[in-house]
mmCIF file of C-alpha atoms in Angstrom:
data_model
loop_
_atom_site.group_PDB
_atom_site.id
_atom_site.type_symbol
_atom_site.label_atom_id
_atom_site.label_comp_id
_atom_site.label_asym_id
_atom_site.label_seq_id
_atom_site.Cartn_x
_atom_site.Cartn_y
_atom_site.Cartn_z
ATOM 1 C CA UNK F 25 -13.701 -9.700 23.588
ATOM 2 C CA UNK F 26 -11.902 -8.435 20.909
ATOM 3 C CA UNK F 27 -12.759 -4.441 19.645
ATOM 4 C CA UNK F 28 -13.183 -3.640 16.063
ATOM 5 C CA UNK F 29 -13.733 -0.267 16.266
ATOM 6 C CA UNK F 30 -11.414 2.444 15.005
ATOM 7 C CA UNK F 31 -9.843 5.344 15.700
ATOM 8 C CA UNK F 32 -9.227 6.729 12.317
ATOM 9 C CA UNK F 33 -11.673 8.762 10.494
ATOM 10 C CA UNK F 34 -12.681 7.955 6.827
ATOM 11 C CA UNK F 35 -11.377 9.683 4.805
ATOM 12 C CA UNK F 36 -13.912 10.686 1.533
ATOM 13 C CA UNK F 37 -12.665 11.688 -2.180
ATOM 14 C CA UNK F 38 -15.338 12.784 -4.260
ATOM 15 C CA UNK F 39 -15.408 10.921 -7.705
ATOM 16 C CA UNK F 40 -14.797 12.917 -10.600
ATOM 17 C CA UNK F 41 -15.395 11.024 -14.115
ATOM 18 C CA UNK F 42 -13.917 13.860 -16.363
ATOM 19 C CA UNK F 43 -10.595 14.005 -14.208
ATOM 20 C CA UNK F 44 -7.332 14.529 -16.616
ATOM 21 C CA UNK F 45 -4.060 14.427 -15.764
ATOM 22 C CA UNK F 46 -3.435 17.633 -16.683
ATOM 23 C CA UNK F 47 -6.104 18.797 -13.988
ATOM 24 C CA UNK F 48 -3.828 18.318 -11.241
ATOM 25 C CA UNK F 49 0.059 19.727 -10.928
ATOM 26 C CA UNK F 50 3.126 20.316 -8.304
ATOM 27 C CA UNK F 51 4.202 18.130 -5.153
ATOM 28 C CA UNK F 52 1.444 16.633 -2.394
ATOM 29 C CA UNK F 53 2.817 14.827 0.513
ATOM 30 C CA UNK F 54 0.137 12.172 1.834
ATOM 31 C CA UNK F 55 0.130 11.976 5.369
ATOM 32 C CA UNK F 56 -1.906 9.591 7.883
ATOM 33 C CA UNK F 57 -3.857 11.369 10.645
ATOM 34 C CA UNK F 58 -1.089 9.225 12.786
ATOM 35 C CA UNK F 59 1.816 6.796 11.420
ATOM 36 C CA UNK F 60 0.831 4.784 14.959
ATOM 37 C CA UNK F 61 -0.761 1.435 14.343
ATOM 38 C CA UNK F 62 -3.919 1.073 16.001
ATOM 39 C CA UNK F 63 -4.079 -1.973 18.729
ATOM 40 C CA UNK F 64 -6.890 -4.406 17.940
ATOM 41 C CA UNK F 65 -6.592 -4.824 21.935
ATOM 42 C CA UNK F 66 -4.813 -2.937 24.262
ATOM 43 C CA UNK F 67 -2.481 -5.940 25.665
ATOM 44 C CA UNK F 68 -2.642 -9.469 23.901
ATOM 45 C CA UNK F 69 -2.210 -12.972 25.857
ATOM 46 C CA UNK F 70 -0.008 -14.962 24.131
ATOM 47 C CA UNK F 71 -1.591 -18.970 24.020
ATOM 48 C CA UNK F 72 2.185 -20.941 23.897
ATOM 49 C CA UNK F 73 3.987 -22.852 22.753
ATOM 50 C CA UNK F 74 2.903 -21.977 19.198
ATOM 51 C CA UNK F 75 4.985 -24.251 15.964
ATOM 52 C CA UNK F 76 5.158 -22.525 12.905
ATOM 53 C CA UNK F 77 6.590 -23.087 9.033
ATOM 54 C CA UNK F 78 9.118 -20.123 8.668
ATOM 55 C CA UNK F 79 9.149 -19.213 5.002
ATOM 56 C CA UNK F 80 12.950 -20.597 5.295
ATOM 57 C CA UNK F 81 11.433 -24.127 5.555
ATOM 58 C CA UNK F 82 12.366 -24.512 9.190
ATOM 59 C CA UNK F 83 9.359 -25.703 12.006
ATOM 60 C CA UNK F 84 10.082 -23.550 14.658
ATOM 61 C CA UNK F 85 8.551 -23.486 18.285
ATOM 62 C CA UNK F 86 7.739 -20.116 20.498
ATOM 63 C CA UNK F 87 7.469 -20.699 23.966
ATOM 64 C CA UNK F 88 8.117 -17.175 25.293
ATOM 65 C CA UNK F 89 6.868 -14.117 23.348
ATOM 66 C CA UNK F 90 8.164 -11.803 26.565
ATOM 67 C CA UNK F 91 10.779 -10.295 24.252
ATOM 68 C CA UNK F 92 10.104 -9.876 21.186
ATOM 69 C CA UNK F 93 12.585 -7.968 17.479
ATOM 70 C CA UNK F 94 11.291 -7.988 14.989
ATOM 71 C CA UNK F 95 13.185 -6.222 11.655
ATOM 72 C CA UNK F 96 12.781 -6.378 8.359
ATOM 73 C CA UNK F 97 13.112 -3.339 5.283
ATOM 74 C CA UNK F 98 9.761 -1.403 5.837
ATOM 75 C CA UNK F 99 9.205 -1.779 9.450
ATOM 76 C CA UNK F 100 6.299 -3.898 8.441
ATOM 77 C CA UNK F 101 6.837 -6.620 11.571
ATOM 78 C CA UNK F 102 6.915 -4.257 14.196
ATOM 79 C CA UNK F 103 3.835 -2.785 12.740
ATOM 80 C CA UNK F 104 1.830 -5.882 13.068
ATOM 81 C CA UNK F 105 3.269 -7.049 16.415
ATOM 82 C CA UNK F 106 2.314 -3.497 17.630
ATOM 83 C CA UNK F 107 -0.937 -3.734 15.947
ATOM 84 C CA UNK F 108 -1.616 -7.540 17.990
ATOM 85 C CA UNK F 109 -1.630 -5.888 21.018
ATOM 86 C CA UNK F 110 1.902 -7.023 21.458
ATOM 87 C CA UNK F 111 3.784 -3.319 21.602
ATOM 88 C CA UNK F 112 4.727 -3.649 25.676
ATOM 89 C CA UNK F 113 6.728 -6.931 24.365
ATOM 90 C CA UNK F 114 8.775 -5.269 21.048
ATOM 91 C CA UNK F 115 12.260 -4.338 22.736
ATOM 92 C CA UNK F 116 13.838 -4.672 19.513
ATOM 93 C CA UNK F 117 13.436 -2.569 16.081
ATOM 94 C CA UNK F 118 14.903 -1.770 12.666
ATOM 95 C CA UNK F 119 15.478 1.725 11.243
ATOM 96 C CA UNK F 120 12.337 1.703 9.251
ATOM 97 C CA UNK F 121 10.223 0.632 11.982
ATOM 98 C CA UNK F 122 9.775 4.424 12.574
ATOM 99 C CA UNK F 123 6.594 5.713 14.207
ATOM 100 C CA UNK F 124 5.817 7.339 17.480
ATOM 101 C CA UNK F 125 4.565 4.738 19.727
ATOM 102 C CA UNK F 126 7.740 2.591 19.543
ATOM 103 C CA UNK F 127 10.435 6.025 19.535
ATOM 104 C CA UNK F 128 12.445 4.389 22.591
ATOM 105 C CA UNK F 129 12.967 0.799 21.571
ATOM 106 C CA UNK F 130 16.375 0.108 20.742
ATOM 107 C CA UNK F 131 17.051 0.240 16.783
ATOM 108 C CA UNK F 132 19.340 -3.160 16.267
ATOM 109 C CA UNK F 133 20.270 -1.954 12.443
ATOM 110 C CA UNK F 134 22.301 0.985 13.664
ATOM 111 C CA UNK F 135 24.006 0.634 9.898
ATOM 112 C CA UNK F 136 21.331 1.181 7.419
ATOM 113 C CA UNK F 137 19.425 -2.494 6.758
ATOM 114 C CA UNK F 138 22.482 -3.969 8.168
ATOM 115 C CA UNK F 139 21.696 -5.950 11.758
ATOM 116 C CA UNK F 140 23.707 -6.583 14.305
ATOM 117 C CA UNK F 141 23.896 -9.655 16.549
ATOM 118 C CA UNK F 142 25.785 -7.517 19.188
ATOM 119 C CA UNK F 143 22.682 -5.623 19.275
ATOM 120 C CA UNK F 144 20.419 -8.083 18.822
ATOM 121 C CA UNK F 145 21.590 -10.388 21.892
ATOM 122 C CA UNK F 146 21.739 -7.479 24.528
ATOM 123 C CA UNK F 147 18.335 -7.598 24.710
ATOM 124 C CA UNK F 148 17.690 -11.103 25.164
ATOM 125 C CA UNK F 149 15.271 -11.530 22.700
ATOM 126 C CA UNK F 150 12.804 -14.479 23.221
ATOM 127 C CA UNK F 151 11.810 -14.620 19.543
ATOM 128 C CA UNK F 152 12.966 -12.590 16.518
ATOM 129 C CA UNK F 153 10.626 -12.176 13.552
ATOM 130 C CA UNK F 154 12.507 -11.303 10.050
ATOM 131 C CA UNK F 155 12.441 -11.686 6.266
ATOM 132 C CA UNK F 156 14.923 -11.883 3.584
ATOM 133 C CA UNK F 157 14.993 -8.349 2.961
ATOM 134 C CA UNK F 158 17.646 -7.544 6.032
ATOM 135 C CA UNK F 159 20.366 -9.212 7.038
ATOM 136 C CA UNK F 160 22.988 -10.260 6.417
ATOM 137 C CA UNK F 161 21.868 -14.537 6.978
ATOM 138 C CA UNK F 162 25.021 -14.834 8.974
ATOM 139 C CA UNK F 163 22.759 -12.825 11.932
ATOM 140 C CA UNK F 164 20.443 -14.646 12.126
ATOM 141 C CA UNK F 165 21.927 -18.184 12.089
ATOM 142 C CA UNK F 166 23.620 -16.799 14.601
ATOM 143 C CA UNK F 167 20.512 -16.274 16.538
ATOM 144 C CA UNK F 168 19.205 -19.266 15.793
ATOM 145 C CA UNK F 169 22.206 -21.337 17.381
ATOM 146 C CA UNK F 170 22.366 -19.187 20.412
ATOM 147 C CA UNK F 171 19.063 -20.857 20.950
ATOM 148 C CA UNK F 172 17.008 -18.153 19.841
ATOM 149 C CA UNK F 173 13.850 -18.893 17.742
ATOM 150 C CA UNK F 174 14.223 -17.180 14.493
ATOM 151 C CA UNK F 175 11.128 -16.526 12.246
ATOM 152 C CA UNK F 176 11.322 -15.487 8.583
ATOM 153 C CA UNK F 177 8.206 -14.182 6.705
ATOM 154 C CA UNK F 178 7.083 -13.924 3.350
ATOM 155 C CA UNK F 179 9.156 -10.776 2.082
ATOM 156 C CA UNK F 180 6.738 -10.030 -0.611
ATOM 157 C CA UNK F 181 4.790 -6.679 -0.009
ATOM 158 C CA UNK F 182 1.472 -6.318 -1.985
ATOM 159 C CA UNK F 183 -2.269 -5.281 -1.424
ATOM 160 C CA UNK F 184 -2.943 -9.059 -1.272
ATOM 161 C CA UNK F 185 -0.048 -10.089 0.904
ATOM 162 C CA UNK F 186 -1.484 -7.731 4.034
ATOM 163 C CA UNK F 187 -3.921 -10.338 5.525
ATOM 164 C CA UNK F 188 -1.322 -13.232 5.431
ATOM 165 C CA UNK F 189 1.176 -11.545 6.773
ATOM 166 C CA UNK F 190 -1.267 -10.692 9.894
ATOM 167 C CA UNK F 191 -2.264 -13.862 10.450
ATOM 168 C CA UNK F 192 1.020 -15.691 10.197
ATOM 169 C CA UNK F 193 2.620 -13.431 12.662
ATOM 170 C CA UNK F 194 -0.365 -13.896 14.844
ATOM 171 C CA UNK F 195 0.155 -17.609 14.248
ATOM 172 C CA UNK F 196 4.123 -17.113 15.485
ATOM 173 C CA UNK F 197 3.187 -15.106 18.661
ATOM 174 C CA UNK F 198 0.252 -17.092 19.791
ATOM 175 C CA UNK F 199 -2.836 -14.877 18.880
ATOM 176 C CA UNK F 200 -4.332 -15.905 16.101
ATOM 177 C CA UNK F 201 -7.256 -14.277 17.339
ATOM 178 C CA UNK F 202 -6.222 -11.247 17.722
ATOM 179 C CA UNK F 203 -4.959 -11.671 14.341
ATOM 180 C CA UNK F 204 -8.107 -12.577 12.576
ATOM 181 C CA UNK F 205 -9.757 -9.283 14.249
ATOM 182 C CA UNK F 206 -6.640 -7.462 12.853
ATOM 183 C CA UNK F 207 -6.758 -8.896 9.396
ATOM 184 C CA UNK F 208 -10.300 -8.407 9.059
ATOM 185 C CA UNK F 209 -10.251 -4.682 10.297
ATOM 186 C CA UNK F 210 -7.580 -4.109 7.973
ATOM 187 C CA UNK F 211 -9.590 -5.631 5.090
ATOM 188 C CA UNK F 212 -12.546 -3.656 5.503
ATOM 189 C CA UNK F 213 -10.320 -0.472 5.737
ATOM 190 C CA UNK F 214 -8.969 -0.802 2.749
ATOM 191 C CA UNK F 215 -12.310 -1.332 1.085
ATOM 192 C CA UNK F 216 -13.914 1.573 2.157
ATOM 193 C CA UNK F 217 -10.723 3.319 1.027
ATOM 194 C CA UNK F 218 -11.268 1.639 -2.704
ATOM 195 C CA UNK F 219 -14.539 2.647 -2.927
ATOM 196 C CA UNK F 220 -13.437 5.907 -2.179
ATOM 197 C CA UNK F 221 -11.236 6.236 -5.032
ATOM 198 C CA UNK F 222 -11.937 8.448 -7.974
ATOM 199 C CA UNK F 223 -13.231 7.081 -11.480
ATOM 200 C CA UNK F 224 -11.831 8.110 -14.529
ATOM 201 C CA UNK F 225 -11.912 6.920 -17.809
ATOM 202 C CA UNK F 226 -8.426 6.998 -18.446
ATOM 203 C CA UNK F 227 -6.159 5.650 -15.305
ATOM 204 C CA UNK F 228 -3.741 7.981 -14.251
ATOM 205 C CA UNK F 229 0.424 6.874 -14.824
ATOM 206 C CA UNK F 230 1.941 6.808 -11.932
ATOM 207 C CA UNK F 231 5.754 6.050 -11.443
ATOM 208 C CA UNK F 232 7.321 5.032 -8.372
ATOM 209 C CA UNK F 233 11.104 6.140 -8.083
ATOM 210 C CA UNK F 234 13.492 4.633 -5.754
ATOM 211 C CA UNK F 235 15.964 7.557 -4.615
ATOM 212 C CA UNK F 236 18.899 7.301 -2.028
ATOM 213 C CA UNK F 237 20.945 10.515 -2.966
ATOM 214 C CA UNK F 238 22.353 10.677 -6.461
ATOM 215 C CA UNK F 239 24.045 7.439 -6.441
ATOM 216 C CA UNK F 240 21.055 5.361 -5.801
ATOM 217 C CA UNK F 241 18.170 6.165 -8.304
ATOM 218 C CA UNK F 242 15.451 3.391 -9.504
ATOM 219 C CA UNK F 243 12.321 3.090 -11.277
ATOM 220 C CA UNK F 244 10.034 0.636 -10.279
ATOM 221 C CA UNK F 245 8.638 -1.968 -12.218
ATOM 222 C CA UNK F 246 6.367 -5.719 -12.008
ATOM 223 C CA UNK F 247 6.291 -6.976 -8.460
ATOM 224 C CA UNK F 248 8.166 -3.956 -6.518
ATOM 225 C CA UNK F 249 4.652 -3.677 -4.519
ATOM 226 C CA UNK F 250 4.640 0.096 -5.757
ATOM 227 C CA UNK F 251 2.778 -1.637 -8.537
ATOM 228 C CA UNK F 252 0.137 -3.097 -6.236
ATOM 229 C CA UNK F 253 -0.243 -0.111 -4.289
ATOM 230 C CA UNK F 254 -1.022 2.169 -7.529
ATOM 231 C CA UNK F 255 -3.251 -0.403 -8.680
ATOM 232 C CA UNK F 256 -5.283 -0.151 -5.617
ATOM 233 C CA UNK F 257 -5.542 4.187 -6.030
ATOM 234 C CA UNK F 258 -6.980 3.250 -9.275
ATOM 235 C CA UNK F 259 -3.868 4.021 -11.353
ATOM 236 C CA UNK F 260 -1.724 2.428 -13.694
ATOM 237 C CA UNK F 261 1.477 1.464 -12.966
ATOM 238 C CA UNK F 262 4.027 3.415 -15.906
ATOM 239 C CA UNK F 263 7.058 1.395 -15.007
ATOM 240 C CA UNK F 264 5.294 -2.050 -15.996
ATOM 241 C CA UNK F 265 3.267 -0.501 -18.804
ATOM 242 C CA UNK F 266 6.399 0.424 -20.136
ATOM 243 C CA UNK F 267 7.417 -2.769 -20.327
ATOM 244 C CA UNK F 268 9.746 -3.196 -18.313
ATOM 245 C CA UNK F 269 10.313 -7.115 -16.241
ATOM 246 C CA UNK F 270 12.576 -6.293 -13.186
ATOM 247 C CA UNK F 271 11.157 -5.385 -10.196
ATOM 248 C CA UNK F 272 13.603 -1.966 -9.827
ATOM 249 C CA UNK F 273 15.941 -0.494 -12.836
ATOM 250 C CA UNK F 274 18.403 1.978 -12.814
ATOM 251 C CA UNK F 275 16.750 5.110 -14.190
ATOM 252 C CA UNK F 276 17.511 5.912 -17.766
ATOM 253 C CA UNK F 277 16.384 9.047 -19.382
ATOM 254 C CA UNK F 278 15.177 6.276 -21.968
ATOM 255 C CA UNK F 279 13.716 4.348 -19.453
ATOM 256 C CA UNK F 280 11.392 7.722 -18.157
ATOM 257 C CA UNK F 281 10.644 8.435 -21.389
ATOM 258 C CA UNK F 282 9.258 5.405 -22.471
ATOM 259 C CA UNK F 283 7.631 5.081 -18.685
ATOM 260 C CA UNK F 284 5.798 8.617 -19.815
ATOM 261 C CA UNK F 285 4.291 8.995 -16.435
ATOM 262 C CA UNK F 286 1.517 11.450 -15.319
ATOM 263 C CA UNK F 287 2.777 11.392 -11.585
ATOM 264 C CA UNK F 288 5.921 10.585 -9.872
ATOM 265 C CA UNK F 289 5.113 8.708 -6.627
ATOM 266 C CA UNK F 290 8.246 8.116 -3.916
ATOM 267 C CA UNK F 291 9.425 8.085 -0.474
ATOM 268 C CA UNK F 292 9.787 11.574 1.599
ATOM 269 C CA UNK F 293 13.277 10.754 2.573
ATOM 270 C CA UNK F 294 14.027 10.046 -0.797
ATOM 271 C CA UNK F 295 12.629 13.202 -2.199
ATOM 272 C CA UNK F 296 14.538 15.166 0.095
ATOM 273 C CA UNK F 297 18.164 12.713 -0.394
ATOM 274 C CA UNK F 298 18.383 14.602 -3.898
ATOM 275 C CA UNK F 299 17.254 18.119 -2.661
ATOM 276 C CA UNK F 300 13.535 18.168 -3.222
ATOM 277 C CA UNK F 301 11.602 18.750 -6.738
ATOM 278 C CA UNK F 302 14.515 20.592 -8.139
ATOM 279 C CA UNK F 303 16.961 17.680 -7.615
ATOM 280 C CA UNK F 304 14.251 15.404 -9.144
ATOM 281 C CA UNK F 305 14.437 17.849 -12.115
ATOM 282 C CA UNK F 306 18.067 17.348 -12.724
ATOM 283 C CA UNK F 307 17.805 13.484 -13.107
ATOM 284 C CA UNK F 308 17.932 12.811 -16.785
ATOM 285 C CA UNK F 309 14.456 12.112 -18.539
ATOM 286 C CA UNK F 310 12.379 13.673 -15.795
ATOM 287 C CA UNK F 311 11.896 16.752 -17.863
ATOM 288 C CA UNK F 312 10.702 15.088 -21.046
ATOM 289 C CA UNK F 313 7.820 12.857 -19.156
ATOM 290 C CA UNK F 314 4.430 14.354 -18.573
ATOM 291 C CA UNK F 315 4.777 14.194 -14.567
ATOM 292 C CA UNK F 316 8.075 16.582 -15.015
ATOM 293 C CA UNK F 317 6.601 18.911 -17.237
ATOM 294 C CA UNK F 318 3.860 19.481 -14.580
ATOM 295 C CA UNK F 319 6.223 19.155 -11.400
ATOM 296 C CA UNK F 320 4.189 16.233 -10.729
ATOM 297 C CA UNK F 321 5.171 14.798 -7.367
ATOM 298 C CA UNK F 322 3.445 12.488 -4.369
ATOM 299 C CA UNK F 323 5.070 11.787 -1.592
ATOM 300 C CA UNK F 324 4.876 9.810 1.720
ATOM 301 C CA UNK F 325 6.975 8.936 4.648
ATOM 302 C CA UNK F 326 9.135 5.998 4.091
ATOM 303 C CA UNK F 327 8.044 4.183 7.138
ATOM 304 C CA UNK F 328 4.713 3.708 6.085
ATOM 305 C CA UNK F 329 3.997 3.989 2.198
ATOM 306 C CA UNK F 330 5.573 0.481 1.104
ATOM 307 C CA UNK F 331 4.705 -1.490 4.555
ATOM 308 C CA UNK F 332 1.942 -3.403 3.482
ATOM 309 C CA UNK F 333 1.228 -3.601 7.441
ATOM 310 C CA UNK F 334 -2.247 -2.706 9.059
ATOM 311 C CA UNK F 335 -2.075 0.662 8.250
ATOM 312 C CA UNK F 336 -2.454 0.333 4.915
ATOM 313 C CA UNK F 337 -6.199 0.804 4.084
ATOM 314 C CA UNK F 338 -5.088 4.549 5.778
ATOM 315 C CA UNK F 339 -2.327 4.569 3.508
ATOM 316 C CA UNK F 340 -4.616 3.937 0.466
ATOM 317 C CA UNK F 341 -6.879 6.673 1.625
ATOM 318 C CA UNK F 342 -4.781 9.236 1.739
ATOM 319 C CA UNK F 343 -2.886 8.121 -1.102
ATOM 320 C CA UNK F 344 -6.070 8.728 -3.284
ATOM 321 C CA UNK F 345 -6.527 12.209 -1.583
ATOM 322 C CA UNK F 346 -3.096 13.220 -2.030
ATOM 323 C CA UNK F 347 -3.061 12.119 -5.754
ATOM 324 C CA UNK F 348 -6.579 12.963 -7.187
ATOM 325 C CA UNK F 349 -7.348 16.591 -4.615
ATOM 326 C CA UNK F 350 -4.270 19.237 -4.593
#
């Protein structure tokens, strides 16, 4: 019998109807009470040999599920196969698959997002579960005629992707399920965290920035899945406001301006890639917007904020603390 039960505490924000922007100023990191995944069982039994549609078009059949990497550019995979039930079986990672539980399991992307097949077939994978967002394709056609069944996912990461993307990688590993438990556990997480969101009149701005040192600096706009995310903490967007149609631009001091945000929202690691708030304050615009005049800034580890993956009804949660209670 599958458990439902969790391990997480709610977390409860108290609604405040006459909340401003101005009401709230300087940097808040959200954190989760742990960035593990919670098991919906404690060790999964695979039913094989399970055919699936990998979003490449390919039908592809999973016999073994012994040996399972899984990779793709927020670590959201290894999430979900450690939140099947399926964590014993992961001996392959990405960089961004980063939390406790899975420390030891060999990273194959010891170059950024960049995989390596080297890597890859030293462990003798028995399935490897990807997207579009990592490669390069050369890997994994690689893989795929070395025998190895390769599995690509939907690479879109929203607030209404989450439950698909449990249930087809349930589908791929032969629990679906585990993976209906999981999906609807997730679900009613991030319900409870909605409700707990504060009400206000006028939704906060919130952008997301994309930093990787200096060189690398992005705003975030329609479809990044930043957008979905501060939907769901009952804020408005400011890059898509703003108008603009791309899902990431090159920040412009033009751009910021006409973004006028209340809130800056980003990545830890990125934060800290351009020396903390006082590198944000150098990048041109910042200053003039509404979240730089008030130092403005919430922040959350990169393995977890953009995943999409079961954690995210935590994610919302504290998200919604971080944001609305200093």
């Amino acid at each position: 019998m599958l458990s439902l039960t969790s391990c997480y505490s709610s977390t409860t924000v108290t609604t405040h109807e006459d909340y401003t922007a101005e009401d709230l100023t300087g940097r808040t990191t959200a954190t989760l009470p742990t960035l593990d995944p919670q098991p919906i069982v404690a060790k999964a039994t695979s039913t094989l040999p399970a055919t699936v549609r990998s979003q490449d078009g390919t039908d592809v059949t999973i016999t073994d599920t012994s040996r399972i990497v899984a990779a793709d550019r927020y670590g959201t995979l290894a999430q979900t196969v450690y939140a099947l039930g399926l964590g014993d079986r992961l001996v392959g990672r990405n960089t961004a698959a980063a939390f406790p539980a899975i420390d030891k399991v060999p990273n194959v992307t010891p170059a950024g997002n960049t995989l390596s097949t080297e890597a890859i077939l030293d462990l003798r994978p028995t399935v490897f579960l990807t997207d579009s967002t990592i490669g390069p394709d050369a890997v994994q056609k690689q893989l795929r005629d070395a025998g190895i069944p390769v599995v690509f996912f939907d690479p879109t990461r929203t607030m209404e992707g989450v439950g698909p993307q449990i249930d087809a990688v349930a589908a791929a590993l032969g629990v679906p399920e585990q993976g209906k438990a999981l999906r609807e556990r997730t679900q009613s997480e991030i319900d409870a965290a909605a409700k707990d969101v504060p009400a206000h009149e006028t939704p906060l701005k919130i952008a997301f920035l994309y930093l990787r040192g200096p060189a690398i600096t992005m705003i975030a706009g329609p479809g990044s899945g930043a957008d979905s995310l501060i939907k769901a903490v009952g804020a408005e967007d400011a890059g898509t406001a703003s108008g603009l149609t791309q899902q990431f631009v090159p920040i412009t001091s033009e751009a910021l301006i006409a973004a006028a945000p209340d809130a800056f929202l980003m990545m830890t690691d990125g934060l800290e890639s351009i020396g903390g708030e006082d590198g944000l304050a150098k990048i041109p615009g910042v200053a003039q917007t509404p979240a730089g005049k008030n130092k403005r800034v919430i922040d959350m580890a990169d393995s977890v904020l953009l995943s999409f993956g079961p954690n995210t009804g935590h994610v919302v949660a504290a998200l919604a603390k971080a944001i609305y209670h200093q």
